PDB file of C-alpha atoms and ligand atoms in Angstrom:
ATOM      1  CA  MET A   1      60.124  86.308 142.894  1.00  0.00           C
ATOM      2  CA  LYS A   2      57.652  88.072 144.754  1.00  0.00           C
ATOM      3  CA  LYS A   3      57.501  88.011 148.657  1.00  0.00           C
ATOM      4  CA  LYS A   4      54.332  87.952 149.678  1.00  0.00           C
ATOM      5  CA  ALA A   5      53.234  87.604 153.767  1.00  0.00           C
ATOM      6  CA  VAL A   6      49.898  86.881 155.464  1.00  0.00           C
ATOM      7  CA  PHE A   7      48.803  88.936 158.429  1.00  0.00           C
ATOM      8  CA  PRO A   8      46.024  86.673 159.807  1.00  0.00           C
ATOM      9  CA  GLY A   9      43.831  87.910 162.436  1.00  0.00           C
ATOM     10  CA  SER A  10      40.384  88.564 164.203  1.00  0.00           C
ATOM     11  CA  PHE A  11      41.409  92.692 163.462  1.00  0.00           C
ATOM     12  CA  ASP A  12      37.956  93.187 165.822  1.00  0.00           C
ATOM     13  CA  PRO A  13      38.599  96.133 165.780  1.00  0.00           C
ATOM     14  CA  PHE A  14      41.833  96.820 163.285  1.00  0.00           C
ATOM     15  CA  THR A  15      44.141  98.922 165.944  1.00  0.00           C
ATOM     16  CA  ILE A  16      46.928 101.386 166.004  1.00  0.00           C
ATOM     17  CA  GLY A  17      49.110  97.853 166.759  1.00  0.00           C
ATOM     18  CA  HIS A  18      47.862  95.941 164.051  1.00  0.00           C
ATOM     19  CA  GLU A  19      48.430  99.412 161.431  1.00  0.00           C
ATOM     20  CA  ALA A  20      52.027  99.435 162.736  1.00  0.00           C
ATOM     21  CA  ILE A  21      52.998  96.128 162.590  1.00  0.00           C
ATOM     22  CA  ILE A  22      52.200  95.964 158.204  1.00  0.00           C
ATOM     23  CA  ARG A  23      53.521  99.122 157.924  1.00  0.00           C
ATOM     24  CA  ARG A  24      56.537  98.509 158.641  1.00  0.00           C
ATOM     25  CA  ALA A  25      56.739  94.720 157.334  1.00  0.00           C
ATOM     26  CA  LEU A  26      55.856  96.696 154.392  1.00  0.00           C
ATOM     27  CA  SER A  27      59.675  97.284 153.598  1.00  0.00           C
ATOM     28  CA  MET A  28      60.203  93.974 153.474  1.00  0.00           C
ATOM     29  CA  PHE A  29      57.617  91.783 151.741  1.00  0.00           C
ATOM     30  CA  ASP A  30      56.075  92.727 148.305  1.00  0.00           C
ATOM     31  CA  GLU A  31      52.783  92.254 149.250  1.00  0.00           C
ATOM     32  CA  ILE A  32      50.615  91.777 152.442  1.00  0.00           C
ATOM     33  CA  ILE A  33      47.554  89.857 152.598  1.00  0.00           C
ATOM     34  CA  VAL A  34      44.852  90.979 155.367  1.00  0.00           C
ATOM     35  CA  ALA A  35      43.251  87.710 156.584  1.00  0.00           C
ATOM     36  CA  VAL A  36      40.224  88.219 158.766  1.00  0.00           C
ATOM     37  CA  GLY A  37      39.335  85.431 160.137  1.00  0.00           C
ATOM     38  CA  ALA A  38      35.155  84.331 159.373  1.00  0.00           C
ATOM     39  CA  ASN A  39      35.230  81.504 161.975  1.00  0.00           C
ATOM     40  CA  ALA A  40      31.582  81.024 162.248  1.00  0.00           C
ATOM     41  CA  LEU A  41      32.289  79.146 166.445  1.00  0.00           C
ATOM     42  CA  LYS A  42      33.778  82.673 167.135  1.00  0.00           C
ATOM     43  CA  LYS A  43      30.958  85.465 168.328  1.00  0.00           C
ATOM     44  CA  ASN A  44      32.245  88.454 166.805  1.00  0.00           C
ATOM     45  CA  TYR A  45      31.021  92.268 167.829  1.00  0.00           C
ATOM     46  CA  TYR A  46      32.390  93.726 164.585  1.00  0.00           C
ATOM     47  CA  SER A  47      30.536  91.448 161.076  1.00  0.00           C
ATOM     48  CA  LEU A  48      33.262  89.903 158.689  1.00  0.00           C
ATOM     49  CA  GLU A  49      32.487  92.401 156.468  1.00  0.00           C
ATOM     50  CA  THR A  50      32.359  95.605 158.529  1.00  0.00           C
ATOM     51  CA  ARG A  51      36.319  94.453 159.474  1.00  0.00           C
ATOM     52  CA  LYS A  52      37.364  93.888 156.730  1.00  0.00           C
ATOM     53  CA  GLU A  53      36.421  97.416 154.760  1.00  0.00           C
ATOM     54  CA  MET A  54      37.705  98.886 158.018  1.00  0.00           C
ATOM     55  CA  ILE A  55      41.454  97.557 156.883  1.00  0.00           C
ATOM     56  CA  ARG A  56      40.905  98.661 153.182  1.00  0.00           C
ATOM     57  CA  LYS A  57      39.389 102.085 154.395  1.00  0.00           C
ATOM     58  CA  VAL A  58      43.385 102.529 155.948  1.00  0.00           C
ATOM     59  CA  PHE A  59      44.688 101.520 152.651  1.00  0.00           C
ATOM     60  CA  ARG A  60      43.052 102.825 150.439  1.00  0.00           C
ATOM     61  CA  ASP A  61      46.189 104.167 148.864  1.00  0.00           C
ATOM     62  CA  GLU A  62      48.948 101.183 149.386  1.00  0.00           C
ATOM     63  CA  PRO A  63      48.226  98.659 146.141  1.00  0.00           C
ATOM     64  CA  ARG A  64      50.502  96.480 147.934  1.00  0.00           C
ATOM     65  CA  VAL A  65      48.217  95.366 151.093  1.00  0.00           C
ATOM     66  CA  ARG A  66      45.071  93.653 149.998  1.00  0.00           C
ATOM     67  CA  VAL A  67      42.505  92.223 152.641  1.00  0.00           C
ATOM     68  CA  ASP A  68      40.613  88.655 151.771  1.00  0.00           C
ATOM     69  CA  HIS A  69      38.896  86.535 154.783  1.00  0.00           C
ATOM     70  CA  TYR A  70      39.853  83.083 154.999  1.00  0.00           C
ATOM     71  CA  GLY A  71      37.712  79.694 157.116  1.00  0.00           C
ATOM     72  CA  GLY A  72      39.942  76.676 157.601  1.00  0.00           C
ATOM     73  CA  LEU A  73      43.959  76.287 158.287  1.00  0.00           C
ATOM     74  CA  THR A  74      45.535  79.634 157.910  1.00  0.00           C
ATOM     75  CA  VAL A  75      49.073  77.551 156.382  1.00  0.00           C
ATOM     76  CA  ASP A  76      46.103  76.692 153.685  1.00  0.00           C
ATOM     77  CA  PHE A  77      45.338  80.250 152.827  1.00  0.00           C
ATOM     78  CA  CYS A  78      48.829  80.332 152.811  1.00  0.00           C
ATOM     79  CA  LYS A  79      49.270  78.164 150.226  1.00  0.00           C
ATOM     80  CA  ARG A  80      45.779  79.330 148.202  1.00  0.00           C
ATOM     81  CA  ASN A  81      47.956  82.469 147.988  1.00  0.00           C
ATOM     82  CA  GLY A  82      51.606  81.797 147.247  1.00  0.00           C
ATOM     83  CA  ALA A  83      52.081  83.310 150.550  1.00  0.00           C
ATOM     84  CA  ASP A  84      55.736  81.961 152.069  1.00  0.00           C
ATOM     85  CA  TYR A  85      55.587  83.602 154.917  1.00  0.00           C
ATOM     86  CA  LEU A  86      53.027  84.032 157.702  1.00  0.00           C
ATOM     87  CA  LEU A  87      53.733  87.587 159.846  1.00  0.00           C
ATOM     88  CA  ARG A  88      52.566  88.122 163.391  1.00  0.00           C
ATOM     89  CA  GLY A  89      52.876  90.571 166.589  1.00  0.00           C
ATOM     90  CA  LEU A  90      54.152  90.138 169.407  1.00  0.00           C
ATOM     91  CA  ARG A  91      53.769  92.085 172.442  1.00  0.00           C
ATOM     92  CA  THR A  92      53.756  90.054 175.944  1.00  0.00           C
ATOM     93  CA  ALA A  93      55.716  86.818 176.632  1.00  0.00           C
ATOM     94  CA  ALA A  94      52.152  85.696 176.853  1.00  0.00           C
ATOM     95  CA  ASP A  95      52.271  86.250 172.959  1.00  0.00           C
ATOM     96  CA  PHE A  96      55.273  84.913 172.647  1.00  0.00           C
ATOM     97  CA  GLU A  97      54.763  82.093 174.081  1.00  0.00           C
ATOM     98  CA  PHE A  98      51.275  81.548 172.209  1.00  0.00           C
ATOM     99  CA  GLU A  99      52.002  82.152 169.459  1.00  0.00           C
ATOM    100  CA  ARG A 100      55.877  80.015 170.008  1.00  0.00           C
ATOM    101  CA  ALA A 101      53.452  76.881 169.959  1.00  0.00           C
ATOM    102  CA  ILE A 102      51.105  78.633 167.253  1.00  0.00           C
ATOM    103  CA  GLY A 103      54.067  79.206 165.071  1.00  0.00           C
ATOM    104  CA  GLN A 104      56.039  75.405 165.611  1.00  0.00           C
ATOM    105  CA  VAL A 105      51.855  73.035 164.542  1.00  0.00           C
ATOM    106  CA  ASN A 106      52.061  75.705 161.319  1.00  0.00           C
ATOM    107  CA  LYS A 107      56.281  74.702 160.758  1.00  0.00           C
ATOM    108  CA  SER A 108      55.333  71.628 161.457  1.00  0.00           C
ATOM    109  CA  LEU A 109      52.309  71.359 158.545  1.00  0.00           C
ATOM    110  CA  ALA A 110      53.452  73.251 156.089  1.00  0.00           C
ATOM    111  CA  PRO A 111      57.775  73.725 156.235  1.00  0.00           C
ATOM    112  CA  GLY A 112      57.696  75.578 153.154  1.00  0.00           C
ATOM    113  CA  ILE A 113      56.063  78.535 155.637  1.00  0.00           C
ATOM    114  CA  GLU A 114      58.451  80.392 157.726  1.00  0.00           C
ATOM    115  CA  THR A 115      56.558  82.484 160.526  1.00  0.00           C
ATOM    116  CA  VAL A 116      57.494  86.110 160.532  1.00  0.00           C
ATOM    117  CA  PHE A 117      57.200  88.156 164.404  1.00  0.00           C
ATOM    118  CA  LEU A 118      57.428  92.064 164.570  1.00  0.00           C
ATOM    119  CA  LEU A 119      57.925  93.203 167.737  1.00  0.00           C
ATOM    120  CA  THR A 120      55.292  95.958 168.708  1.00  0.00           C
ATOM    121  CA  VAL A 121      56.425  99.400 170.405  1.00  0.00           C
ATOM    122  CA  PRO A 122      56.481  99.785 173.827  1.00  0.00           C
ATOM    123  CA  GLU A 123      53.655 102.256 173.306  1.00  0.00           C
ATOM    124  CA  HIS A 124      50.979  99.578 170.997  1.00  0.00           C
ATOM    125  CA  SER A 125      52.095  96.717 173.785  1.00  0.00           C
ATOM    126  CA  PHE A 126      49.253  97.424 175.534  1.00  0.00           C
ATOM    127  CA  ILE A 127      47.035  97.895 172.831  1.00  0.00           C
ATOM    128  CA  ASN A 128      44.180  94.950 172.379  1.00  0.00           C
ATOM    129  CA  SER A 129      41.285  94.064 170.570  1.00  0.00           C
ATOM    130  CA  THR A 130      39.310  92.988 173.017  1.00  0.00           C
ATOM    131  CA  ILE A 131      39.722  96.441 175.608  1.00  0.00           C
ATOM    132  CA  VAL A 132      39.226  98.967 172.516  1.00  0.00           C
ATOM    133  CA  ARG A 133      35.785  96.624 171.766  1.00  0.00           C
ATOM    134  CA  ASP A 134      34.863  96.925 175.712  1.00  0.00           C
ATOM    135  CA  ILE A 135      35.659 100.819 175.408  1.00  0.00           C
ATOM    136  CA  ILE A 136      33.596 100.938 172.860  1.00  0.00           C
ATOM    137  CA  ARG A 137      30.843  98.583 173.594  1.00  0.00           C
ATOM    138  CA  SER A 138      30.375 100.359 177.212  1.00  0.00           C
ATOM    139  CA  GLY A 139      29.592 104.038 174.674  1.00  0.00           C
ATOM    140  CA  GLY A 140      33.657 105.493 175.298  1.00  0.00           C
ATOM    141  CA  ASP A 141      35.699 107.100 172.985  1.00  0.00           C
ATOM    142  CA  ALA A 142      38.724 104.417 171.754  1.00  0.00           C
ATOM    143  CA  SER A 143      39.468 106.612 168.525  1.00  0.00           C
ATOM    144  CA  LYS A 144      43.080 106.819 169.581  1.00  0.00           C
ATOM    145  CA  PHE A 145      43.763 103.185 168.818  1.00  0.00           C
ATOM    146  CA  VAL A 146      42.187 102.903 165.762  1.00  0.00           C
ATOM    147  CA  PRO A 147      43.881 104.457 162.595  1.00  0.00           C
ATOM    148  CA  ALA A 148      42.748 108.100 161.690  1.00  0.00           C
ATOM    149  CA  ALA A 149      41.471 106.379 158.942  1.00  0.00           C
ATOM    150  CA  ILE A 150      38.521 104.598 160.962  1.00  0.00           C
ATOM    151  CA  ASN A 151      35.278 106.549 161.984  1.00  0.00           C
ATOM    152  CA  LEU A 152      34.258 104.306 164.320  1.00  0.00           C
ATOM    153  CA  ARG A 153      30.725 106.232 164.628  1.00  0.00           C
ATOM    154  CA  ASP A 154      30.424 105.138 161.000  1.00  0.00           C
ATOM    155  CA  TYR A 155      30.648 100.864 162.199  1.00  0.00           C
ATOM    156  CA  LYS A 156      27.989  99.556 164.451  1.00  0.00           C
ATOM    157  CA  GLY A 157      28.922  96.331 166.538  1.00  0.00           C
ATOM    158  CA  THR A 158      26.413  92.891 165.616  1.00  0.00           C
ATOM    159  CA  ASP A 159      24.780  93.632 168.808  1.00  0.00           C
ATOM    160  CA  GLU A 160      24.219  97.293 168.415  1.00  0.00           C
ATOM    161  CA  GLN A 161      22.389  96.340 164.613  1.00  0.00           C
TER     162      GLN A 161
HETATM  163  P1  LIG B 201      44.125  86.933 167.697  1.00  0.00           P
HETATM  164  O1  LIG B 201      42.599  85.820 167.058  1.00  0.00           O
HETATM  165  O2  LIG B 201      44.900  85.940 165.801  1.00  0.00           O
HETATM  166  O3  LIG B 201      45.027  86.645 168.172  1.00  0.00           O
HETATM  167  P2  LIG B 201      44.515  89.603 166.411  1.00  0.00           P
HETATM  168  O4  LIG B 201      43.274  91.176 165.646  1.00  0.00           O
HETATM  169  O5  LIG B 201      43.993  90.390 168.049  1.00  0.00           O
HETATM  170  O6  LIG B 201      43.903  88.004 166.198  1.00  0.00           O
HETATM  171  O7  LIG B 201      45.652  89.866 166.420  1.00  0.00           O
HETATM  172  C1  LIG B 201      46.464  89.709 164.757  1.00  0.00           C
HETATM  173  C2  LIG B 201      48.012  89.644 164.769  1.00  0.00           C
HETATM  174  O8  LIG B 201      48.134  91.393 165.461  1.00  0.00           O
HETATM  175  C3  LIG B 201      47.810  89.426 166.126  1.00  0.00           C
HETATM  176  O9  LIG B 201      49.533  88.904 165.194  1.00  0.00           O
HETATM  177  C4  LIG B 201      48.822  89.573 166.896  1.00  0.00           C
HETATM  178  O10 LIG B 201      49.729  89.402 168.181  1.00  0.00           O
HETATM  179  C5  LIG B 201      49.119  91.174 166.766  1.00  0.00           C
HETATM  180  N1  LIG B 201      48.606  92.158 167.362  1.00  0.00           N
HETATM  181  C6  LIG B 201      47.207  92.550 168.204  1.00  0.00           C
HETATM  182  N2  LIG B 201      47.387  93.728 168.505  1.00  0.00           N
HETATM  183  C7  LIG B 201      49.307  94.350 168.359  1.00  0.00           C
HETATM  184  C8  LIG B 201      49.303  95.806 168.693  1.00  0.00           C
HETATM  185  N3  LIG B 201      49.310  96.333 169.706  1.00  0.00           N
HETATM  186  N4  LIG B 201      50.725  95.318 168.117  1.00  0.00           N
HETATM  187  C9  LIG B 201      51.542  94.368 167.211  1.00  0.00           C
HETATM  188  N5  LIG B 201      50.535  93.603 167.490  1.00  0.00           N
HETATM  189  C10 LIG B 201      49.596  93.468 167.760  1.00  0.00           C
END
């Protein structure tokens, strides 16, 4: 049976930290579904379509990575897609505490789904979407924090349209 993992997140925007976790996880899984959270209550900087398009660009030559979006519970999205694994990245102790609670709740909701954590490489441990977004909003150059395939000049934030 194919090993499928879901990598859920806001990806607002997708960074080199996210990309590295997915590329490393490709040695563990046959398919990875990058699942962009479509949360109507959360005000995102980039639209759902923009976030998906950016990620698709990064993996356009990698057929084992699929990009989708979802609302509702992450474990329900996993079940609908036949994925037995949830992939998450860990940067800091704060990430760990946050992820521990979510991982344990997910385990109790869906015992058949395992959450797998990959520790970030040290060079990426300070990179997070909030900071990257703040640089972009303030007119700075954030290109070194996003994959080379993403040209930030091609995309507008929802508050600039
Ligand atoms: P969420 O809103 O679910 O936290 P994010 O897009 O911020 O969504 O993150 C998605 C996943 O990627 C999370 O597991 C997060 O810990 C991980 N992640 C974010 N930035 C990095 C990074 N620089 N290195 C490794 N993992 C990261």
